[in-house]
Amino acid sequence: MTALSRIEEQAVARTSASPMLARTRAWAAVNSGTGNIAGLDAMAGMLADAFAALPGTVRLIEPAAAERVAADGTVAAVAHGQHLHVSVRPDAARRLLLTGHMDTVYPADHPFQTLTDRADGTINGPGVADMKGGLAVMLAALEAVEAARCPIGYDVIINSDEETGSFSSAALIAEAARGKLAALTYEPALPDGTLAGARGGTGNFSIVVRGRAAHAGRNPQDGRNAIVAAAALALALDAAKGPRLSVNPARIDGGGPNNVVPDLAVLRVNFRPADADEIARARTTIDTTVAAVAAAHDVRIDVHGTFNRPPKPIDAGAARLFDLVRQVGGDLDLPIAWRDTGGVCDGNNIAAAGTPVIDTMGVRGGAIHSADEFLIVESLAERAALSAVTILRLAENGL
């Protein structure tokens, strides 16, 4: 390591002594799939206890209302867990936002529930990289910053629904992001430490098609086939994809016995726009395509959904933040690079609130969202040191 101040060296030493691995093991042992409310409650309690070590106010926030379209076309409320909010020195001149999520993609009945230590220095387990290891890194960095008597203020938001779009926490995150100097989010970096740069946006839509049932043999002409209309809609929307707009018709729910013309179908579609212009084009495409298919097939179509994560460009503020993190990495002998990605996270929404953000400050790991998910154990200390020194320099010099 080079060019570190004495206070920074002390902070790095403190992060190395943090029980990050033990915390990661304990948190990853709790199933906290987004729909497992009991598991999320347990996880929220554990995190609240751990983050109470910081000198701020710790609160559990009730989730905002959110809805889901069922396979039968009905719209119903969906339950989410509580979100953790920690506020430290809210009146400080310089304030940061640090975010993470406690939920994983593994439901309570998923077979992937245990941790395995591997000979190559990795741990395989549910959520170890995405992102319970990242939460341990965040807390270790903040504890080191507090030990350094750093005057910076910050909010911590750890939500319970990131993996399904943050619908019950987006407003909470947006409000916390406003006016902050910068934000750090603890999604995992790639195995080699590469960070995510610019991100595209995303929109998820459930499109309900209602036709008319009829006997498939006696009077099919009296029916209006919702499955056929949904398929036509899927093909037409798919044709709108291009270099800067990905369109993925992912699923059609509906249908029934072979001798009945189906009167209901629900088409699920994901859009990935590269910029705001592509969002506008996608919205126009949805409107015109729905109108055309409804007229051509004599069906009723209702569209549910939104572009819930706007694209995240690298603007001037984000570029300065990346330069700072790269410089800190160099002083820690950690090469820092980044590349654009089509993936999305809460960093998209933070950037949309006008706050520079780096959203892959978590551990090095990989194979996330699969039973092969792994955490590189040595990266816990590396990444906690990177965060701690970055925060200390933001406190001293801003951006």
Coordinates of C-alpha atoms in Angstrom, one line a residue:
M1 CA 0.0 0.0 0.0
T2 CA 1.2 3.6 -0.7
A3 CA 0.0 7.1 -0.2
L4 CA -2.3 6.3 2.7
S5 CA -2.5 8.7 5.6
R6 CA -2.0 7.4 9.2
I7 CA -5.8 7.6 9.8
E8 CA -6.4 5.7 6.6
E9 CA -3.9 3.0 7.6
Q10 CA -5.6 2.7 10.9
A11 CA -9.0 2.4 9.2
V12 CA -7.7 -0.4 6.9
A13 CA -6.3 -2.3 9.9
R14 CA -9.6 -2.0 11.6
T15 CA -11.5 -3.4 8.6
S16 CA -9.2 -6.3 8.5
A17 CA -10.0 -7.2 12.1
S18 CA -13.8 -7.0 11.5
P19 CA -15.8 -10.2 11.9
M20 CA -17.0 -9.9 8.3
L21 CA -16.8 -13.6 7.5
A22 CA -18.6 -14.6 10.6
R23 CA -21.4 -12.1 9.9
T24 CA -21.7 -13.3 6.3
R25 CA -22.0 -16.9 7.5
A26 CA -24.7 -16.0 10.0
W27 CA -26.7 -13.9 7.6
A28 CA -26.4 -16.3 4.7
A29 CA -27.7 -19.1 7.0
V30 CA -31.1 -17.3 7.1
N31 CA -33.3 -17.8 4.1
S32 CA -34.5 -14.4 3.1
G33 CA -36.0 -14.9 -0.3
T34 CA -38.0 -11.8 -1.3
G35 CA -41.3 -13.7 -0.6
N36 CA -40.2 -15.3 2.7
I37 CA -41.6 -12.7 5.1
A38 CA -40.7 -14.6 8.2
G39 CA -37.1 -15.0 7.0
L40 CA -36.9 -11.3 6.1
D41 CA -38.2 -10.4 9.5
A42 CA -35.4 -12.5 11.1
M43 CA -32.9 -10.9 8.8
A44 CA -34.1 -7.4 9.5
G45 CA -33.8 -8.0 13.2
M46 CA -30.2 -9.4 12.9
L47 CA -29.2 -6.4 10.8
A48 CA -30.8 -3.9 13.1
D49 CA -28.8 -5.4 16.0
A50 CA -25.6 -5.3 14.0
F51 CA -26.0 -1.8 12.7
A52 CA -26.9 -0.5 16.1
A53 CA -23.2 -0.4 16.7
L54 CA -23.2 2.8 14.7
P55 CA -23.9 6.1 16.5
G56 CA -27.2 6.8 14.8
T57 CA -30.9 6.1 14.7
V58 CA -31.9 2.6 13.6
R59 CA -35.5 2.1 12.3
L60 CA -37.4 -0.6 10.6
I61 CA -39.6 0.9 7.9
E62 CA -42.9 -0.6 6.8
P63 CA -42.9 -1.4 3.1
A64 CA -45.0 0.7 0.7
A65 CA -47.9 -0.9 -1.0
A66 CA -47.1 -3.0 -4.1
E67 CA -49.2 -5.1 -6.5
R68 CA -48.8 -8.1 -8.7
V69 CA -50.8 -9.5 -11.6
A70 CA -51.7 -13.1 -11.0
A71 CA -52.0 -15.8 -13.7
D72 CA -55.7 -15.4 -13.7
G73 CA -55.4 -11.7 -14.6
T74 CA -56.4 -10.4 -11.2
V75 CA -54.4 -7.7 -9.4
A76 CA -53.6 -8.2 -5.8
A77 CA -51.4 -6.7 -3.1
V78 CA -48.1 -8.4 -2.5
A79 CA -46.4 -8.6 0.9
H80 CA -42.8 -7.4 1.5
G81 CA -40.6 -7.3 4.5
Q82 CA -39.5 -4.3 6.4
H83 CA -36.7 -2.1 5.3
L84 CA -33.8 -1.0 7.5
H85 CA -33.0 2.7 7.8
V86 CA -30.0 4.0 9.7
S87 CA -29.3 7.7 10.0
V88 CA -26.0 9.1 11.4
R89 CA -25.3 12.8 11.8
P90 CA -28.2 14.1 9.7
D91 CA -27.0 17.7 10.1
A92 CA -23.5 17.1 8.8
A93 CA -22.3 19.3 6.0
R94 CA -21.4 16.3 3.9
R95 CA -23.6 13.3 3.8
L96 CA -23.5 10.0 2.0
L97 CA -26.0 7.3 1.2
L98 CA -25.0 3.6 1.5
T99 CA -27.5 1.0 0.3
G100 CA -27.9 -2.7 0.1
H101 CA -30.6 -5.4 0.2
M102 CA -31.3 -8.2 2.6
D103 CA -33.4 -10.3 0.2
T104 CA -32.2 -13.1 -2.1
V105 CA -33.6 -14.9 -5.1
Y106 CA -33.9 -18.2 -3.2
P107 CA -37.3 -18.9 -1.7
A108 CA -37.9 -20.8 1.4
D109 CA -38.4 -24.1 -0.5
H110 CA -35.4 -23.7 -2.7
P111 CA -32.9 -26.6 -2.4
F112 CA -30.0 -24.2 -2.2
Q113 CA -29.8 -23.4 1.5
T114 CA -26.4 -24.4 2.9
L115 CA -22.9 -23.0 2.8
T116 CA -19.9 -24.9 1.6
D117 CA -16.2 -23.9 2.1
R118 CA -14.2 -24.6 -1.0
A119 CA -10.5 -25.4 -1.2
D120 CA -9.9 -22.4 -3.6
G121 CA -10.7 -19.8 -1.0
T122 CA -14.3 -19.3 -1.9
I123 CA -17.6 -20.0 -0.1
N124 CA -20.6 -21.3 -2.0
G125 CA -23.9 -20.3 -0.4
P126 CA -27.2 -18.5 -1.0
G127 CA -26.7 -14.8 -0.9
V128 CA -23.0 -14.9 0.1
A129 CA -22.1 -12.5 -2.7
D130 CA -25.5 -11.0 -3.5
M131 CA -25.3 -9.5 -1.1
K132 CA -24.9 -10.6 2.5
G133 CA -21.1 -10.4 2.1
G134 CA -21.6 -6.9 0.8
L135 CA -23.6 -5.9 3.9
A136 CA -20.7 -7.2 6.0
V137 CA -18.3 -5.1 4.0
M138 CA -20.5 -2.0 4.4
L139 CA -20.8 -2.3 8.2
A140 CA -17.0 -3.0 8.6
A141 CA -16.2 0.1 6.6
L142 CA -18.6 2.3 8.6
E143 CA -17.3 0.9 11.9
A144 CA -13.7 1.9 10.8
V145 CA -14.9 5.3 9.7
E146 CA -16.5 5.8 13.1
A147 CA -13.4 4.7 14.9
A148 CA -11.5 7.4 13.0
R149 CA -13.9 10.0 14.4
C150 CA -14.8 11.0 10.9
P151 CA -17.5 13.8 10.9
I152 CA -19.3 12.7 7.7
G153 CA -23.0 12.1 8.0
Y154 CA -24.8 9.2 6.2
D155 CA -27.9 7.2 5.7
V156 CA -28.0 3.5 5.3
I157 CA -30.9 1.9 3.5
I158 CA -31.1 -1.9 3.4
N159 CA -34.3 -2.9 1.6
S160 CA -36.2 -6.2 1.4
D161 CA -37.3 -6.3 -2.2
E162 CA -34.5 -5.3 -4.5
E163 CA -34.5 -8.7 -6.3
T164 CA -38.0 -8.1 -7.5
G165 CA -37.7 -4.5 -8.4
S166 CA -37.8 -2.5 -5.2
F167 CA -41.4 -1.5 -5.7
S168 CA -42.0 -1.2 -1.9
S169 CA -38.8 0.7 -1.2
A170 CA -38.1 2.8 -4.3
A171 CA -39.6 6.0 -2.8
L172 CA -37.7 5.5 0.4
I173 CA -34.4 5.2 -1.5
A174 CA -35.1 8.1 -3.7
E175 CA -35.9 10.3 -0.7
A176 CA -32.7 9.2 1.0
A177 CA -30.6 9.9 -2.1
R178 CA -31.7 13.5 -2.6
G179 CA -29.0 16.0 -1.6
K180 CA -26.3 13.5 -0.8
L181 CA -22.7 14.1 -1.9
A182 CA -22.4 10.5 -3.2
A183 CA -23.8 7.0 -2.8
L184 CA -22.2 3.6 -2.5
T185 CA -24.2 0.4 -3.1
Y186 CA -22.9 -3.0 -2.2
E187 CA -23.9 -5.3 -5.1
P188 CA -21.0 -7.7 -5.8
A189 CA -18.2 -6.8 -8.2
L190 CA -17.0 -9.3 -10.7
P191 CA -14.6 -12.0 -9.6
D192 CA -11.6 -9.9 -10.8
G193 CA -12.9 -6.8 -9.0
T194 CA -14.3 -5.0 -12.1
L195 CA -17.1 -2.6 -11.2
A196 CA -20.3 -1.9 -13.1
G197 CA -20.3 1.4 -14.9
A198 CA -23.2 2.7 -16.9
R199 CA -26.3 0.6 -16.7
G200 CA -29.4 0.3 -18.9
G201 CA -32.9 0.6 -17.5
T202 CA -35.6 -2.0 -17.2
G203 CA -39.4 -2.2 -17.3
N204 CA -41.5 -5.2 -16.5
F205 CA -45.0 -5.5 -17.8
S206 CA -47.9 -7.9 -17.4
I207 CA -50.4 -7.5 -20.2
V208 CA -53.8 -9.1 -19.6
V209 CA -55.7 -10.2 -22.7
R210 CA -59.4 -11.1 -22.4
G211 CA -61.1 -12.8 -25.3
R212 CA -64.3 -14.9 -25.5
A213 CA -64.7 -18.6 -24.7
A214 CA -66.4 -21.0 -27.2
H215 CA -66.4 -24.7 -28.1
A216 CA -63.3 -25.5 -30.1
G217 CA -65.3 -27.8 -32.4
R218 CA -68.9 -26.7 -32.4
N219 CA -68.6 -22.9 -32.7
P220 CA -65.0 -21.8 -32.7
Q221 CA -65.9 -18.8 -34.8
D222 CA -67.8 -17.3 -31.9
G223 CA -64.7 -17.4 -29.7
R224 CA -61.9 -14.8 -29.4
N225 CA -58.7 -16.7 -28.7
A226 CA -56.7 -14.8 -26.0
I227 CA -53.7 -17.0 -26.4
V228 CA -53.4 -16.3 -30.1
A229 CA -53.8 -12.6 -29.4
A230 CA -51.1 -12.7 -26.7
A231 CA -48.8 -14.5 -29.0
A232 CA -49.4 -11.9 -31.7
L233 CA -48.7 -9.2 -29.1
A234 CA -45.4 -11.0 -28.1
L235 CA -44.2 -11.2 -31.7
A236 CA -45.0 -7.6 -32.4
L237 CA -43.3 -6.3 -29.3
D238 CA -40.3 -8.6 -29.9
A239 CA -39.9 -7.0 -33.4
A240 CA -39.3 -3.6 -31.7
K241 CA -36.0 -4.7 -30.2
G242 CA -32.8 -3.1 -31.4
P243 CA -29.2 -2.3 -30.5
R244 CA -30.3 -0.1 -27.6
L245 CA -33.6 -1.8 -26.6
S246 CA -33.8 -5.4 -25.6
V247 CA -37.3 -6.9 -25.6
N248 CA -37.9 -10.3 -23.9
P249 CA -41.5 -11.8 -24.0
A250 CA -40.8 -14.2 -21.2
R251 CA -44.1 -16.0 -20.4
I252 CA -47.7 -16.5 -21.4
D253 CA -50.1 -17.7 -18.7
G254 CA -53.6 -18.9 -19.7
G255 CA -55.5 -21.4 -21.6
G256 CA -57.3 -24.5 -20.5
P257 CA -58.8 -27.7 -22.1
N258 CA -58.1 -28.4 -25.7
N259 CA -61.7 -28.2 -26.7
V260 CA -62.2 -24.6 -25.3
V261 CA -61.2 -21.4 -27.1
P262 CA -59.2 -19.7 -24.3
D263 CA -60.6 -16.4 -23.1
L264 CA -57.7 -15.3 -20.9
A265 CA -54.0 -14.9 -21.3
V266 CA -51.4 -12.9 -19.4
L267 CA -48.2 -11.9 -21.3
R268 CA -45.1 -11.1 -19.3
V269 CA -42.5 -8.9 -21.0
N270 CA -39.3 -7.3 -19.9
F271 CA -37.8 -4.3 -21.7
R272 CA -34.1 -3.1 -21.3
P273 CA -33.7 0.4 -22.7
A274 CA -30.3 2.0 -22.9
D275 CA -31.5 5.5 -22.5
A276 CA -34.5 7.8 -22.0
D277 CA -35.2 7.9 -25.8
E278 CA -35.5 4.1 -25.9
I279 CA -38.0 4.2 -23.0
A280 CA -40.1 6.7 -24.9
R281 CA -39.9 4.5 -28.0
A282 CA -40.8 1.4 -26.0
R283 CA -43.9 3.1 -24.4
T284 CA -45.1 4.2 -27.9
T285 CA -44.6 0.7 -29.2
I286 CA -46.6 -0.8 -26.3
D287 CA -49.5 1.6 -26.9
T288 CA -49.7 1.2 -30.7
T289 CA -49.2 -2.6 -30.6
V290 CA -51.8 -3.1 -27.9
A291 CA -54.3 -1.0 -29.9
A292 CA -53.6 -2.9 -33.1
V293 CA -53.8 -6.4 -31.7
A294 CA -56.9 -5.6 -29.7
A295 CA -58.6 -4.4 -32.9
A296 CA -57.3 -7.2 -35.1
H297 CA -58.3 -10.0 -32.6
D298 CA -61.4 -8.4 -31.1
V299 CA -60.1 -8.7 -27.6
R300 CA -59.7 -6.4 -24.6
I301 CA -56.1 -5.7 -23.4
D302 CA -55.1 -4.1 -20.1
V303 CA -51.4 -3.2 -19.5
H304 CA -49.9 -3.3 -16.0
G305 CA -46.3 -2.3 -15.3
T306 CA -43.8 0.4 -15.6
F307 CA -40.2 1.3 -16.3
N308 CA -39.2 1.0 -12.7
R309 CA -35.4 1.4 -13.1
P310 CA -34.3 4.3 -15.4
P311 CA -31.0 4.0 -17.3
K312 CA -27.9 5.0 -15.3
P313 CA -25.3 6.9 -17.4
I314 CA -21.9 7.9 -16.2
D315 CA -22.3 11.7 -15.9
A316 CA -19.6 14.1 -14.6
G317 CA -20.4 13.5 -11.0
A318 CA -20.3 9.7 -11.4
A319 CA -17.0 10.0 -13.3
R320 CA -15.4 11.9 -10.5
L321 CA -16.6 9.3 -8.0
F322 CA -15.2 6.5 -10.1
D323 CA -11.9 8.4 -10.4
L324 CA -11.7 8.7 -6.6
V325 CA -12.4 5.0 -6.1
R326 CA -9.8 4.1 -8.7
Q327 CA -7.2 6.3 -6.9
V328 CA -8.0 4.7 -3.6
G329 CA -7.8 1.3 -5.1
G330 CA -4.3 2.2 -6.5
D331 CA -3.2 3.3 -3.1
L332 CA -4.4 -0.1 -1.7
D333 CA -2.7 -2.0 -4.5
L334 CA -6.2 -3.0 -5.8
P335 CA -6.6 -2.5 -9.6
I336 CA -10.0 -0.9 -10.2
A337 CA -11.7 -1.0 -13.6
W338 CA -15.3 -0.8 -14.7
R339 CA -17.5 -1.7 -17.7
D340 CA -21.0 -1.0 -18.7
T341 CA -23.7 -3.6 -18.1
G342 CA -27.2 -4.4 -19.0
G343 CA -28.0 -5.4 -15.4
V344 CA -30.0 -3.1 -13.1
C345 CA -30.1 -2.4 -9.4
D346 CA -31.0 0.3 -6.9
G347 CA -28.0 2.3 -8.2
N348 CA -30.2 3.1 -11.3
N349 CA -32.8 4.8 -9.1
I350 CA -30.1 6.6 -7.0
A351 CA -28.6 8.1 -10.1
A352 CA -32.0 9.2 -11.3
A353 CA -32.3 11.2 -8.1
G354 CA -29.2 13.1 -9.1
T355 CA -26.7 11.5 -6.8
P356 CA -23.4 10.1 -8.1
V357 CA -23.2 6.4 -7.3
I358 CA -21.0 3.4 -7.5
D359 CA -23.2 0.3 -7.1
T360 CA -20.7 -2.6 -7.0
M361 CA -18.8 -1.9 -3.8
G362 CA -19.5 -5.3 -2.4
V363 CA -17.4 -8.4 -2.4
R364 CA -15.8 -10.1 -5.4
G365 CA -17.8 -13.1 -6.3
G366 CA -19.9 -14.7 -9.1
A367 CA -22.5 -17.1 -10.4
I368 CA -25.1 -15.1 -8.5
H369 CA -28.8 -16.1 -8.8
S370 CA -27.7 -19.7 -9.1
A371 CA -26.8 -22.6 -6.9
D372 CA -23.2 -22.0 -7.8
E373 CA -23.1 -18.5 -6.2
F374 CA -19.7 -17.9 -4.5
L375 CA -17.9 -15.3 -2.5
I376 CA -14.1 -14.9 -2.7
V377 CA -13.2 -14.7 1.0
E378 CA -10.1 -12.6 0.7
S379 CA -12.2 -9.9 -1.0
L380 CA -14.0 -9.1 2.3
A381 CA -11.0 -7.3 3.7
E382 CA -10.0 -5.7 0.3
R383 CA -13.4 -4.3 -0.3
A384 CA -14.0 -3.0 3.2
A385 CA -10.7 -1.2 3.0
L386 CA -11.7 0.3 -0.3
S387 CA -14.9 1.6 1.1
A388 CA -13.5 2.9 4.3
V389 CA -10.7 5.0 2.6
T390 CA -13.2 6.2 0.0
I391 CA -15.5 7.5 2.7
L392 CA -12.7 9.2 4.6
R393 CA -11.6 11.0 1.5
L394 CA -15.1 12.0 0.6
A395 CA -15.4 13.4 4.1
E396 CA -12.2 15.4 3.7
N397 CA -12.3 16.6 0.1
G398 CA -15.8 15.9 -1.3
L399 CA -16.0 15.3 -5.0

